[in-house]
PDB file of C-alpha atoms and ligand atoms in Angstrom:
ATOM      1  CA  MET A   1     136.565-194.813-132.984  1.00  0.00           C
ATOM      2  CA  THR A   2     137.538-198.113-131.962  1.00  0.00           C
ATOM      3  CA  THR A   3     136.542-200.099-129.134  1.00  0.00           C
ATOM      4  CA  ASP A   4     138.277-203.536-129.223  1.00  0.00           C
ATOM      5  CA  GLU A   5     138.858-205.342-126.024  1.00  0.00           C
ATOM      6  CA  THR A   6     142.202-204.410-125.492  1.00  0.00           C
ATOM      7  CA  THR A   7     142.169-200.992-125.813  1.00  0.00           C
ATOM      8  CA  GLN A   8     140.552-199.379-124.215  1.00  0.00           C
ATOM      9  CA  GLU A   9     139.149-195.827-124.601  1.00  0.00           C
ATOM     10  CA  ILE A  10     138.511-192.530-121.978  1.00  0.00           C
ATOM     11  CA  ALA A  11     135.581-190.140-122.510  1.00  0.00           C
ATOM     12  CA  LEU A  12     135.807-187.536-120.592  1.00  0.00           C
ATOM     13  CA  ILE A  13     132.533-185.371-120.040  1.00  0.00           C
ATOM     14  CA  THR A  14     132.488-181.959-118.105  1.00  0.00           C
ATOM     15  CA  GLY A  15     128.848-181.099-116.407  1.00  0.00           C
ATOM     16  CA  ALA A  16     127.990-185.103-116.230  1.00  0.00           C
ATOM     17  CA  SER A  17     126.118-185.124-112.923  1.00  0.00           C
ATOM     18  CA  ARG A  18     122.680-184.202-114.073  1.00  0.00           C
ATOM     19  CA  GLY A  19     121.598-182.713-117.295  1.00  0.00           C
ATOM     20  CA  ILE A  20     122.192-183.158-121.225  1.00  0.00           C
ATOM     21  CA  GLY A  21     125.474-184.842-119.204  1.00  0.00           C
ATOM     22  CA  ARG A  22     124.655-187.342-118.484  1.00  0.00           C
ATOM     23  CA  SER A  23     122.658-188.553-121.134  1.00  0.00           C
ATOM     24  CA  ILE A  24     126.056-188.405-123.074  1.00  0.00           C
ATOM     25  CA  ALA A  25     128.066-190.328-120.062  1.00  0.00           C
ATOM     26  CA  ALA A  26     124.640-192.881-121.083  1.00  0.00           C
ATOM     27  CA  HIS A  27     125.227-193.519-124.305  1.00  0.00           C
ATOM     28  CA  LEU A  28     129.283-193.226-124.529  1.00  0.00           C
ATOM     29  CA  ALA A  29     129.351-195.805-121.619  1.00  0.00           C
ATOM     30  CA  GLY A  30     129.762-199.611-122.904  1.00  0.00           C
ATOM     31  CA  PRO A  31     132.273-202.870-122.621  1.00  0.00           C
ATOM     32  CA  GLY A  32     136.099-200.774-123.718  1.00  0.00           C
ATOM     33  CA  ARG A  33     134.912-197.521-122.922  1.00  0.00           C
ATOM     34  CA  PHE A  34     136.126-195.913-119.322  1.00  0.00           C
ATOM     35  CA  VAL A  35     133.891-192.584-118.426  1.00  0.00           C
ATOM     36  CA  TYR A  36     135.076-189.950-116.739  1.00  0.00           C
ATOM     37  CA  ILE A  37     131.920-187.772-115.199  1.00  0.00           C
ATOM     38  CA  ASN A  38     133.073-184.355-114.171  1.00  0.00           C
ATOM     39  CA  TYR A  39     130.259-181.924-111.881  1.00  0.00           C
ATOM     40  CA  GLN A  40     130.568-179.045-109.631  1.00  0.00           C
ATOM     41  CA  SER A  41     129.435-179.613-106.644  1.00  0.00           C
ATOM     42  CA  ASN A  42     126.371-182.042-106.742  1.00  0.00           C
ATOM     43  CA  GLU A  43     128.494-185.714-106.002  1.00  0.00           C
ATOM     44  CA  THR A  44     124.588-187.580-104.798  1.00  0.00           C
ATOM     45  CA  ALA A  45     123.639-186.891-108.965  1.00  0.00           C
ATOM     46  CA  ALA A  46     126.873-187.443-110.609  1.00  0.00           C
ATOM     47  CA  LYS A  47     126.492-191.603-108.964  1.00  0.00           C
ATOM     48  CA  GLU A  48     123.315-191.929-110.442  1.00  0.00           C
ATOM     49  CA  THR A  49     125.445-191.337-113.863  1.00  0.00           C
ATOM     50  CA  LEU A  50     127.708-193.115-112.648  1.00  0.00           C
ATOM     51  CA  ALA A  51     125.391-196.390-112.253  1.00  0.00           C
ATOM     52  CA  ALA A  52     123.707-195.602-115.688  1.00  0.00           C
ATOM     53  CA  VAL A  53     127.293-195.451-116.985  1.00  0.00           C
ATOM     54  CA  ASN A  54     127.222-199.228-114.836  1.00  0.00           C
ATOM     55  CA  ALA A  55     124.104-199.960-115.930  1.00  0.00           C
ATOM     56  CA  ALA A  56     125.010-199.780-120.624  1.00  0.00           C
ATOM     57  CA  GLY A  57     127.700-202.348-119.509  1.00  0.00           C
ATOM     58  CA  GLY A  58     130.778-199.560-119.264  1.00  0.00           C
ATOM     59  CA  ASP A  59     133.193-198.564-116.270  1.00  0.00           C
ATOM     60  CA  GLY A  60     133.425-194.834-115.458  1.00  0.00           C
ATOM     61  CA  ALA A  61     134.734-192.807-112.582  1.00  0.00           C
ATOM     62  CA  LEU A  62     133.656-189.763-110.873  1.00  0.00           C
ATOM     63  CA  LEU A  63     136.355-186.681-112.132  1.00  0.00           C
ATOM     64  CA  PRO A  64     134.770-183.384-109.656  1.00  0.00           C
ATOM     65  CA  PHE A  65     136.286-179.512-110.855  1.00  0.00           C
ATOM     66  CA  ASP A  66     134.851-176.690-111.120  1.00  0.00           C
ATOM     67  CA  VAL A  67     135.921-176.004-115.725  1.00  0.00           C
ATOM     68  CA  THR A  68     136.538-171.975-114.085  1.00  0.00           C
ATOM     69  CA  ASP A  69     139.223-173.804-111.710  1.00  0.00           C
ATOM     70  CA  ALA A  70     142.344-173.395-114.527  1.00  0.00           C
ATOM     71  CA  GLU A  71     145.008-175.613-111.755  1.00  0.00           C
ATOM     72  CA  ALA A  72     141.984-177.496-110.649  1.00  0.00           C
ATOM     73  CA  VAL A  73     141.024-178.444-114.205  1.00  0.00           C
ATOM     74  CA  ASN A  74     145.276-179.004-114.932  1.00  0.00           C
ATOM     75  CA  ALA A  75     145.963-181.482-111.572  1.00  0.00           C
ATOM     76  CA  ALA A  76     142.560-183.067-112.800  1.00  0.00           C
ATOM     77  CA  VAL A  77     143.625-183.789-116.105  1.00  0.00           C
ATOM     78  CA  LYS A  78     146.615-185.387-115.002  1.00  0.00           C
ATOM     79  CA  GLN A  79     145.300-187.541-113.116  1.00  0.00           C
ATOM     80  CA  VAL A  80     143.739-188.977-116.201  1.00  0.00           C
ATOM     81  CA  ILE A  81     146.236-188.893-118.051  1.00  0.00           C
ATOM     82  CA  LYS A  82     148.795-190.404-115.267  1.00  0.00           C
ATOM     83  CA  GLU A  83     145.642-193.322-114.756  1.00  0.00           C
ATOM     84  CA  LYS A  84     144.562-193.587-118.298  1.00  0.00           C
ATOM     85  CA  GLY A  85     147.465-191.590-120.665  1.00  0.00           C
ATOM     86  CA  GLY A  86     145.298-189.368-122.310  1.00  0.00           C
ATOM     87  CA  VAL A  87     141.640-188.767-123.016  1.00  0.00           C
ATOM     88  CA  ASP A  88     140.204-189.868-126.601  1.00  0.00           C
ATOM     89  CA  ILE A  89     137.055-188.103-125.851  1.00  0.00           C
ATOM     90  CA  LEU A  90     136.174-184.675-124.343  1.00  0.00           C
ATOM     91  CA  VAL A  91     132.780-183.692-124.367  1.00  0.00           C
ATOM     92  CA  ASN A  92     132.673-179.795-122.936  1.00  0.00           C
ATOM     93  CA  ASN A  93     128.658-179.761-121.903  1.00  0.00           C
ATOM     94  CA  ALA A  94     129.185-177.924-118.353  1.00  0.00           C
ATOM     95  CA  GLY A  95     127.376-174.241-119.104  1.00  0.00           C
ATOM     96  CA  ILE A  96     124.632-172.402-117.190  1.00  0.00           C
ATOM     97  CA  LYS A  97     122.784-169.228-117.763  1.00  0.00           C
ATOM     98  CA  LYS A  98     122.117-165.986-115.858  1.00  0.00           C
ATOM     99  CA  ASP A  99     119.108-164.817-117.929  1.00  0.00           C
ATOM    100  CA  MET A 100     118.301-161.072-117.662  1.00  0.00           C
ATOM    101  CA  LEU A 101     117.611-158.101-120.144  1.00  0.00           C
ATOM    102  CA  MET A 102     120.750-156.178-120.881  1.00  0.00           C
ATOM    103  CA  VAL A 103     120.300-152.381-119.693  1.00  0.00           C
ATOM    104  CA  MET A 104     120.096-154.660-115.794  1.00  0.00           C
ATOM    105  CA  MET A 105     122.815-157.286-115.895  1.00  0.00           C
ATOM    106  CA  LYS A 106     125.654-157.427-113.654  1.00  0.00           C
ATOM    107  CA  LYS A 107     128.742-157.467-114.580  1.00  0.00           C
ATOM    108  CA  GLU A 108     129.165-160.081-112.677  1.00  0.00           C
ATOM    109  CA  SER A 109     126.591-161.915-114.859  1.00  0.00           C
ATOM    110  CA  TRP A 110     128.119-161.826-118.113  1.00  0.00           C
ATOM    111  CA  GLN A 111     131.691-162.451-116.431  1.00  0.00           C
ATOM    112  CA  ASP A 112     130.409-165.430-114.565  1.00  0.00           C
ATOM    113  CA  VAL A 113     127.832-167.078-117.607  1.00  0.00           C
ATOM    114  CA  LEU A 114     131.606-166.361-119.773  1.00  0.00           C
ATOM    115  CA  ASP A 115     133.680-167.917-117.239  1.00  0.00           C
ATOM    116  CA  THR A 116     131.868-171.527-117.576  1.00  0.00           C
ATOM    117  CA  ASN A 117     130.700-171.671-120.547  1.00  0.00           C
ATOM    118  CA  LEU A 118     133.699-170.374-122.797  1.00  0.00           C
ATOM    119  CA  THR A 119     136.330-169.613-120.678  1.00  0.00           C
ATOM    120  CA  GLY A 120     135.915-173.275-118.903  1.00  0.00           C
ATOM    121  CA  PHE A 121     136.282-174.352-122.741  1.00  0.00           C
ATOM    122  CA  TYR A 122     139.517-173.669-122.767  1.00  0.00           C
ATOM    123  CA  ASN A 123     140.313-174.726-119.515  1.00  0.00           C
ATOM    124  CA  VAL A 124     140.099-178.022-119.875  1.00  0.00           C
ATOM    125  CA  THR A 125     140.778-178.377-123.472  1.00  0.00           C
ATOM    126  CA  LYS A 126     144.281-177.050-123.617  1.00  0.00           C
ATOM    127  CA  PRO A 127     145.855-179.871-121.193  1.00  0.00           C
ATOM    128  CA  VAL A 128     142.833-182.390-123.795  1.00  0.00           C
ATOM    129  CA  VAL A 129     144.951-181.745-126.352  1.00  0.00           C
ATOM    130  CA  LYS A 130     148.475-181.561-125.911  1.00  0.00           C
ATOM    131  CA  LYS A 131     148.075-185.048-125.057  1.00  0.00           C
ATOM    132  CA  MET A 132     145.862-185.134-128.361  1.00  0.00           C
ATOM    133  CA  LEU A 133     148.122-184.668-130.287  1.00  0.00           C
ATOM    134  CA  SER A 134     150.510-186.675-129.176  1.00  0.00           C
ATOM    135  CA  LYS A 135     148.743-189.499-129.443  1.00  0.00           C
ATOM    136  CA  HIS A 136     147.269-188.556-132.868  1.00  0.00           C
ATOM    137  CA  LYS A 137     143.994-189.682-131.992  1.00  0.00           C
ATOM    138  CA  GLY A 138     140.572-187.214-130.588  1.00  0.00           C
ATOM    139  CA  ARG A 139     136.687-185.441-130.749  1.00  0.00           C
ATOM    140  CA  ILE A 140     136.138-183.192-128.824  1.00  0.00           C
ATOM    141  CA  ILE A 141     132.481-182.133-128.443  1.00  0.00           C
ATOM    142  CA  ASN A 142     131.325-178.690-127.569  1.00  0.00           C
ATOM    143  CA  ILE A 143     127.663-178.241-126.302  1.00  0.00           C
ATOM    144  CA  THR A 144     126.676-174.902-127.851  1.00  0.00           C
ATOM    145  CA  SER A 145     123.382-173.722-127.994  1.00  0.00           C
ATOM    146  CA  THR A 146     120.588-172.371-130.310  1.00  0.00           C
ATOM    147  CA  SER A 147     121.171-168.715-128.991  1.00  0.00           C
ATOM    148  CA  GLY A 148     124.874-168.489-129.739  1.00  0.00           C
ATOM    149  CA  GLN A 149     122.823-168.895-133.633  1.00  0.00           C
ATOM    150  CA  THR A 150     120.360-166.787-133.486  1.00  0.00           C
ATOM    151  CA  GLY A 151     120.395-164.814-130.355  1.00  0.00           C
ATOM    152  CA  GLN A 152     118.261-164.561-127.820  1.00  0.00           C
ATOM    153  CA  ALA A 153     116.378-162.490-126.014  1.00  0.00           C
ATOM    154  CA  GLY A 154     117.196-161.938-122.163  1.00  0.00           C
ATOM    155  CA  GLN A 155     119.989-164.119-123.127  1.00  0.00           C
ATOM    156  CA  VAL A 156     123.027-161.424-124.263  1.00  0.00           C
ATOM    157  CA  ASN A 157     125.321-162.745-122.156  1.00  0.00           C
ATOM    158  CA  TYR A 158     124.490-166.833-123.288  1.00  0.00           C
ATOM    159  CA  SER A 159     124.222-166.066-126.536  1.00  0.00           C
ATOM    160  CA  ALA A 160     127.984-164.616-126.223  1.00  0.00           C
ATOM    161  CA  SER A 161     129.257-167.571-124.628  1.00  0.00           C
ATOM    162  CA  LYS A 162     127.498-169.892-127.225  1.00  0.00           C
ATOM    163  CA  ALA A 163     128.910-167.874-129.781  1.00  0.00           C
ATOM    164  CA  GLY A 164     132.532-167.733-129.018  1.00  0.00           C
ATOM    165  CA  LEU A 165     132.127-171.253-128.536  1.00  0.00           C
ATOM    166  CA  ILE A 166     130.920-172.359-132.251  1.00  0.00           C
ATOM    167  CA  GLY A 167     133.608-169.120-133.139  1.00  0.00           C
ATOM    168  CA  ALA A 168     136.310-171.497-131.170  1.00  0.00           C
ATOM    169  CA  THR A 169     135.551-174.802-132.260  1.00  0.00           C
ATOM    170  CA  LYS A 170     135.856-173.731-135.997  1.00  0.00           C
ATOM    171  CA  ALA A 171     139.319-172.574-134.994  1.00  0.00           C
ATOM    172  CA  LEU A 172     140.819-175.211-133.589  1.00  0.00           C
ATOM    173  CA  ALA A 173     139.315-177.908-135.872  1.00  0.00           C
ATOM    174  CA  ARG A 174     141.065-175.749-138.170  1.00  0.00           C
ATOM    175  CA  GLU A 175     143.749-176.150-136.546  1.00  0.00           C
ATOM    176  CA  ILE A 176     144.976-179.851-135.797  1.00  0.00           C
ATOM    177  CA  ALA A 177     141.817-181.418-138.981  1.00  0.00           C
ATOM    178  CA  SER A 178     145.626-182.867-140.435  1.00  0.00           C
ATOM    179  CA  ARG A 179     146.830-185.019-136.524  1.00  0.00           C
ATOM    180  CA  ASN A 180     143.329-186.907-136.893  1.00  0.00           C
ATOM    181  CA  ILE A 181     141.010-184.966-134.070  1.00  0.00           C
ATOM    182  CA  THR A 182     137.733-183.805-135.120  1.00  0.00           C
ATOM    183  CA  VAL A 183     136.278-180.843-133.102  1.00  0.00           C
ATOM    184  CA  ASN A 184     132.480-179.857-133.607  1.00  0.00           C
ATOM    185  CA  ALA A 185     129.635-178.507-131.867  1.00  0.00           C
ATOM    186  CA  VAL A 186     126.278-179.793-130.753  1.00  0.00           C
ATOM    187  CA  ALA A 187     123.397-177.489-130.729  1.00  0.00           C
ATOM    188  CA  PRO A 188     121.054-178.079-128.959  1.00  0.00           C
ATOM    189  CA  GLY A 189     116.840-175.482-128.423  1.00  0.00           C
ATOM    190  CA  PHE A 190     114.848-176.450-125.787  1.00  0.00           C
ATOM    191  CA  ILE A 191     115.509-179.289-123.484  1.00  0.00           C
ATOM    192  CA  GLU A 192     112.945-180.644-120.775  1.00  0.00           C
ATOM    193  CA  THR A 193     116.523-180.692-118.306  1.00  0.00           C
ATOM    194  CA  GLU A 194     116.893-178.839-114.657  1.00  0.00           C
ATOM    195  CA  MET A 195     117.539-175.879-116.718  1.00  0.00           C
ATOM    196  CA  THR A 196     114.586-175.272-118.199  1.00  0.00           C
ATOM    197  CA  GLU A 197     112.729-176.610-115.310  1.00  0.00           C
ATOM    198  CA  ASP A 198     112.627-171.982-114.130  1.00  0.00           C
ATOM    199  CA  LEU A 199     109.552-172.018-117.791  1.00  0.00           C
ATOM    200  CA  SER A 200     106.946-170.953-116.450  1.00  0.00           C
ATOM    201  CA  GLU A 201     102.872-172.280-118.159  1.00  0.00           C
ATOM    202  CA  LYS A 202     103.284-169.186-120.377  1.00  0.00           C
ATOM    203  CA  GLN A 203     106.754-169.565-121.525  1.00  0.00           C
ATOM    204  CA  LEU A 204     106.347-173.652-121.997  1.00  0.00           C
ATOM    205  CA  ALA A 205     102.684-172.687-124.047  1.00  0.00           C
ATOM    206  CA  GLN A 206     105.049-170.196-126.178  1.00  0.00           C
ATOM    207  CA  ILE A 207     108.112-173.158-127.400  1.00  0.00           C
ATOM    208  CA  GLU A 208     106.133-175.179-128.384  1.00  0.00           C
ATOM    209  CA  GLN A 209     104.450-172.681-130.487  1.00  0.00           C
ATOM    210  CA  THR A 210     107.421-171.384-131.804  1.00  0.00           C
ATOM    211  CA  VAL A 211     109.025-174.500-132.327  1.00  0.00           C
ATOM    212  CA  PRO A 212     108.058-176.650-135.645  1.00  0.00           C
ATOM    213  CA  ALA A 213     108.527-179.822-134.056  1.00  0.00           C
ATOM    214  CA  GLY A 214     105.885-178.422-131.389  1.00  0.00           C
ATOM    215  CA  ARG A 215     107.318-179.397-128.211  1.00  0.00           C
ATOM    216  CA  LEU A 216     110.612-179.591-125.870  1.00  0.00           C
ATOM    217  CA  GLY A 217     113.306-181.629-126.794  1.00  0.00           C
ATOM    218  CA  LYS A 218     115.193-184.683-124.908  1.00  0.00           C
ATOM    219  CA  PRO A 219     118.583-184.696-123.226  1.00  0.00           C
ATOM    220  CA  GLU A 220     118.750-188.410-125.306  1.00  0.00           C
ATOM    221  CA  GLU A 221     118.421-186.309-128.420  1.00  0.00           C
ATOM    222  CA  VAL A 222     121.336-184.472-127.958  1.00  0.00           C
ATOM    223  CA  ALA A 223     123.133-187.363-126.546  1.00  0.00           C
ATOM    224  CA  ALA A 224     122.325-189.682-129.626  1.00  0.00           C
ATOM    225  CA  THR A 225     124.816-187.044-131.497  1.00  0.00           C
ATOM    226  CA  VAL A 226     127.718-186.730-130.069  1.00  0.00           C
ATOM    227  CA  ALA A 227     128.094-189.949-129.561  1.00  0.00           C
ATOM    228  CA  PHE A 228     127.512-190.531-133.718  1.00  0.00           C
ATOM    229  CA  LEU A 229     130.072-188.177-133.427  1.00  0.00           C
ATOM    230  CA  CYS A 230     132.779-190.409-131.805  1.00  0.00           C
ATOM    231  CA  THR A 231     131.907-192.967-134.411  1.00  0.00           C
ATOM    232  CA  PRO A 232     134.542-194.022-137.084  1.00  0.00           C
ATOM    233  CA  GLU A 233     131.899-192.577-139.484  1.00  0.00           C
ATOM    234  CA  ALA A 234     132.202-189.306-138.224  1.00  0.00           C
ATOM    235  CA  ALA A 235     135.827-188.828-138.694  1.00  0.00           C
ATOM    236  CA  TYR A 236     135.106-186.999-141.808  1.00  0.00           C
ATOM    237  CA  ILE A 237     133.509-184.989-139.957  1.00  0.00           C
ATOM    238  CA  THR A 238     134.737-181.837-137.743  1.00  0.00           C
ATOM    239  CA  GLY A 239     133.848-178.035-137.535  1.00  0.00           C
ATOM    240  CA  GLN A 240     130.465-178.347-137.651  1.00  0.00           C
ATOM    241  CA  VAL A 241     127.337-177.245-135.416  1.00  0.00           C
ATOM    242  CA  ILE A 242     125.150-179.779-135.541  1.00  0.00           C
ATOM    243  CA  GLY A 243     121.011-178.040-134.577  1.00  0.00           C
ATOM    244  CA  ILE A 244     119.295-180.213-132.323  1.00  0.00           C
ATOM    245  CA  ASN A 245     116.111-178.199-131.788  1.00  0.00           C
ATOM    246  CA  GLY A 246     113.207-179.405-133.705  1.00  0.00           C
ATOM    247  CA  GLY A 247     113.728-177.131-136.284  1.00  0.00           C
ATOM    248  CA  ILE A 248     113.520-173.812-134.827  1.00  0.00           C
ATOM    249  CA  CYS A 249     116.476-172.510-136.431  1.00  0.00           C
TER     250      CYS A 249
HETATM  251  P1  LIG B   1     121.936-178.252-115.854  1.00  0.00           P
HETATM  252  O1  LIG B   1     121.722-177.235-115.404  1.00  0.00           O
HETATM  253  O2  LIG B   1     121.077-179.772-116.418  1.00  0.00           O
HETATM  254  O3  LIG B   1     123.032-179.855-115.766  1.00  0.00           O
HETATM  255  C1  LIG B   1     124.274-178.233-116.348  1.00  0.00           C
HETATM  256  C2  LIG B   1     125.540-179.121-115.007  1.00  0.00           C
HETATM  257  O4  LIG B   1     127.283-178.455-115.972  1.00  0.00           O
HETATM  258  C3  LIG B   1     125.436-179.739-114.396  1.00  0.00           C
HETATM  259  O5  LIG B   1     125.812-181.766-114.481  1.00  0.00           O
HETATM  260  C4  LIG B   1     126.429-179.247-113.024  1.00  0.00           C
HETATM  261  O6  LIG B   1     126.303-179.735-112.072  1.00  0.00           O
HETATM  262  C5  LIG B   1     127.999-178.867-114.508  1.00  0.00           C
HETATM  263  N1  LIG B   1     128.143-177.455-114.104  1.00  0.00           N
HETATM  264  C6  LIG B   1     127.828-175.680-114.075  1.00  0.00           C
HETATM  265  N2  LIG B   1     129.299-175.338-113.821  1.00  0.00           N
HETATM  266  C7  LIG B   1     130.237-176.414-113.602  1.00  0.00           C
HETATM  267  C8  LIG B   1     131.471-176.016-113.817  1.00  0.00           C
HETATM  268  N3  LIG B   1     131.484-174.628-113.225  1.00  0.00           N
HETATM  269  N4  LIG B   1     132.251-176.776-113.285  1.00  0.00           N
HETATM  270  C9  LIG B   1     132.440-177.556-113.719  1.00  0.00           C
HETATM  271  N5  LIG B   1     130.201-178.542-113.824  1.00  0.00           N
HETATM  272  C10 LIG B   1     129.367-177.531-113.584  1.00  0.00           C
HETATM  273  O7  LIG B   1     121.592-178.880-117.555  1.00  0.00           O
HETATM  274  P2  LIG B   1     121.402-178.502-118.896  1.00  0.00           P
HETATM  275  O8  LIG B   1     121.860-180.718-118.862  1.00  0.00           O
HETATM  276  O9  LIG B   1     120.533-178.552-119.110  1.00  0.00           O
HETATM  277  O10 LIG B   1     122.525-178.782-119.791  1.00  0.00           O
HETATM  278  C11 LIG B   1     123.687-178.413-120.528  1.00  0.00           C
HETATM  279  C12 LIG B   1     124.420-178.323-121.482  1.00  0.00           C
HETATM  280  O11 LIG B   1     123.594-178.202-122.663  1.00  0.00           O
HETATM  281  C13 LIG B   1     125.193-175.961-121.197  1.00  0.00           C
HETATM  282  O12 LIG B   1     126.286-176.181-121.323  1.00  0.00           O
HETATM  283  C14 LIG B   1     123.904-175.552-121.476  1.00  0.00           C
HETATM  284  O13 LIG B   1     124.132-174.727-122.284  1.00  0.00           O
HETATM  285  C15 LIG B   1     123.594-176.110-123.163  1.00  0.00           C
HETATM  286  N6  LIG B   1     122.143-176.198-123.897  1.00  0.00           N
HETATM  287  C16 LIG B   1     121.394-176.452-122.722  1.00  0.00           C
HETATM  288  C17 LIG B   1     119.476-176.733-123.890  1.00  0.00           C
HETATM  289  C18 LIG B   1     118.283-176.573-122.607  1.00  0.00           C
HETATM  290  O14 LIG B   1     117.576-176.386-123.098  1.00  0.00           O
HETATM  291  N7  LIG B   1     118.978-177.623-121.930  1.00  0.00           N
HETATM  292  C19 LIG B   1     119.627-175.710-124.791  1.00  0.00           C
HETATM  293  C20 LIG B   1     120.871-174.781-124.866  1.00  0.00           C
HETATM  294  C21 LIG B   1     121.953-176.075-124.996  1.00  0.00           C
HETATM  295  P3  LIG B   1     126.939-179.377-110.883  1.00  0.00           P
HETATM  296  O15 LIG B   1     125.400-181.013-110.781  1.00  0.00           O
HETATM  297  O16 LIG B   1     127.471-180.567-109.832  1.00  0.00           O
HETATM  298  O17 LIG B   1     125.717-178.469-110.376  1.00  0.00           O
END
C-alpha cells in the first residue's frame, strides 16, 4: 500500500492493547498511517500501545469495543468511517483461549472462544469490508494459530476457532480479490505474550524440545510479517496462511 504524504492510510488492529497486537500496531505505525488501537477493557495497556505508535512517528487513537458485541463494533466502525473515510488495513488479532480437555469442557468455554476468535472476525470484518469494496483497496490479516492447522490437545475450542478463521480467510480472499483487497492469515506458533505466561517450566521445556528452533517466538517476529503483508510488494499474496512457528509445522 502506498503511504505518500497526501493520503493517510488507516489501520485498525483488534486486541492491540497487549502482546502480538501491540507489536503489530508499533510495526504498522509511521508517517502517513493512522492506527486505531482496539482493546476490550485494558485502557492503561492500550495507552502504552498508543505511546509506542507515537514513538514510531505515527498517529493513532484508542478504539475500545468487545469484538463479540456486533452493535458496539458497528458503532465503532461507523465512527471510524465518519472520521477517516474507512479502514485500509484491518488486522483481526483479538483472541482468547480457555483450554480444557474436551471431556471436561463446558459449553460456555466452547462458546466464548468461538464467539471471540471466529464470530469476532465476522463482526468486525463485515462493516469494514463493505467500505473497502467501494474504495477498491484493502488489506485484511487474520491472526490464526498453529493450533488451527494441526490441532492441539486441550484446545478443541481454540483449534476449531482458528481453523474456522483459516477457512474464512481463504473464502473471503476469493470473494474480493478482484477488488484489490487481499485477505491472508498469519499463524503463530508459541509466542512470548501473556497468553503463554501460564505455561509451566515443564511445559516450556517440552515446547523448546518440540520446536525445531528450540525457543518461543517473539511478538515482533509475527508483527514483521503482518507489516510485510501491508506493503505494495505483497499485493499478489492472498488467501494464504503464513506460519511463524520456528518450524513446528
Ligand atoms: P494476549 O492475551 O496477550 O492479548 C489479547 C488481546 O486481545 C488484548 O489486547 C485483549 O484486550 C484483546 N481481546 C481479548 N478479547 C477481546 C474482545 N472480546 N474484544 C476486543 N479485544 C479483545 O494475546 P496474544 O497477543 O498472545 O494473542 C494475540 C492473537 O494471537 C490471538 O488471536 C491469539 O489467539 C493469537 N495467537 C497467539 C499465540 C501465542 O503464543 N501468544 C500463538 C498463536 C496465536 P484487553 O487488553 O482489553 O483484555
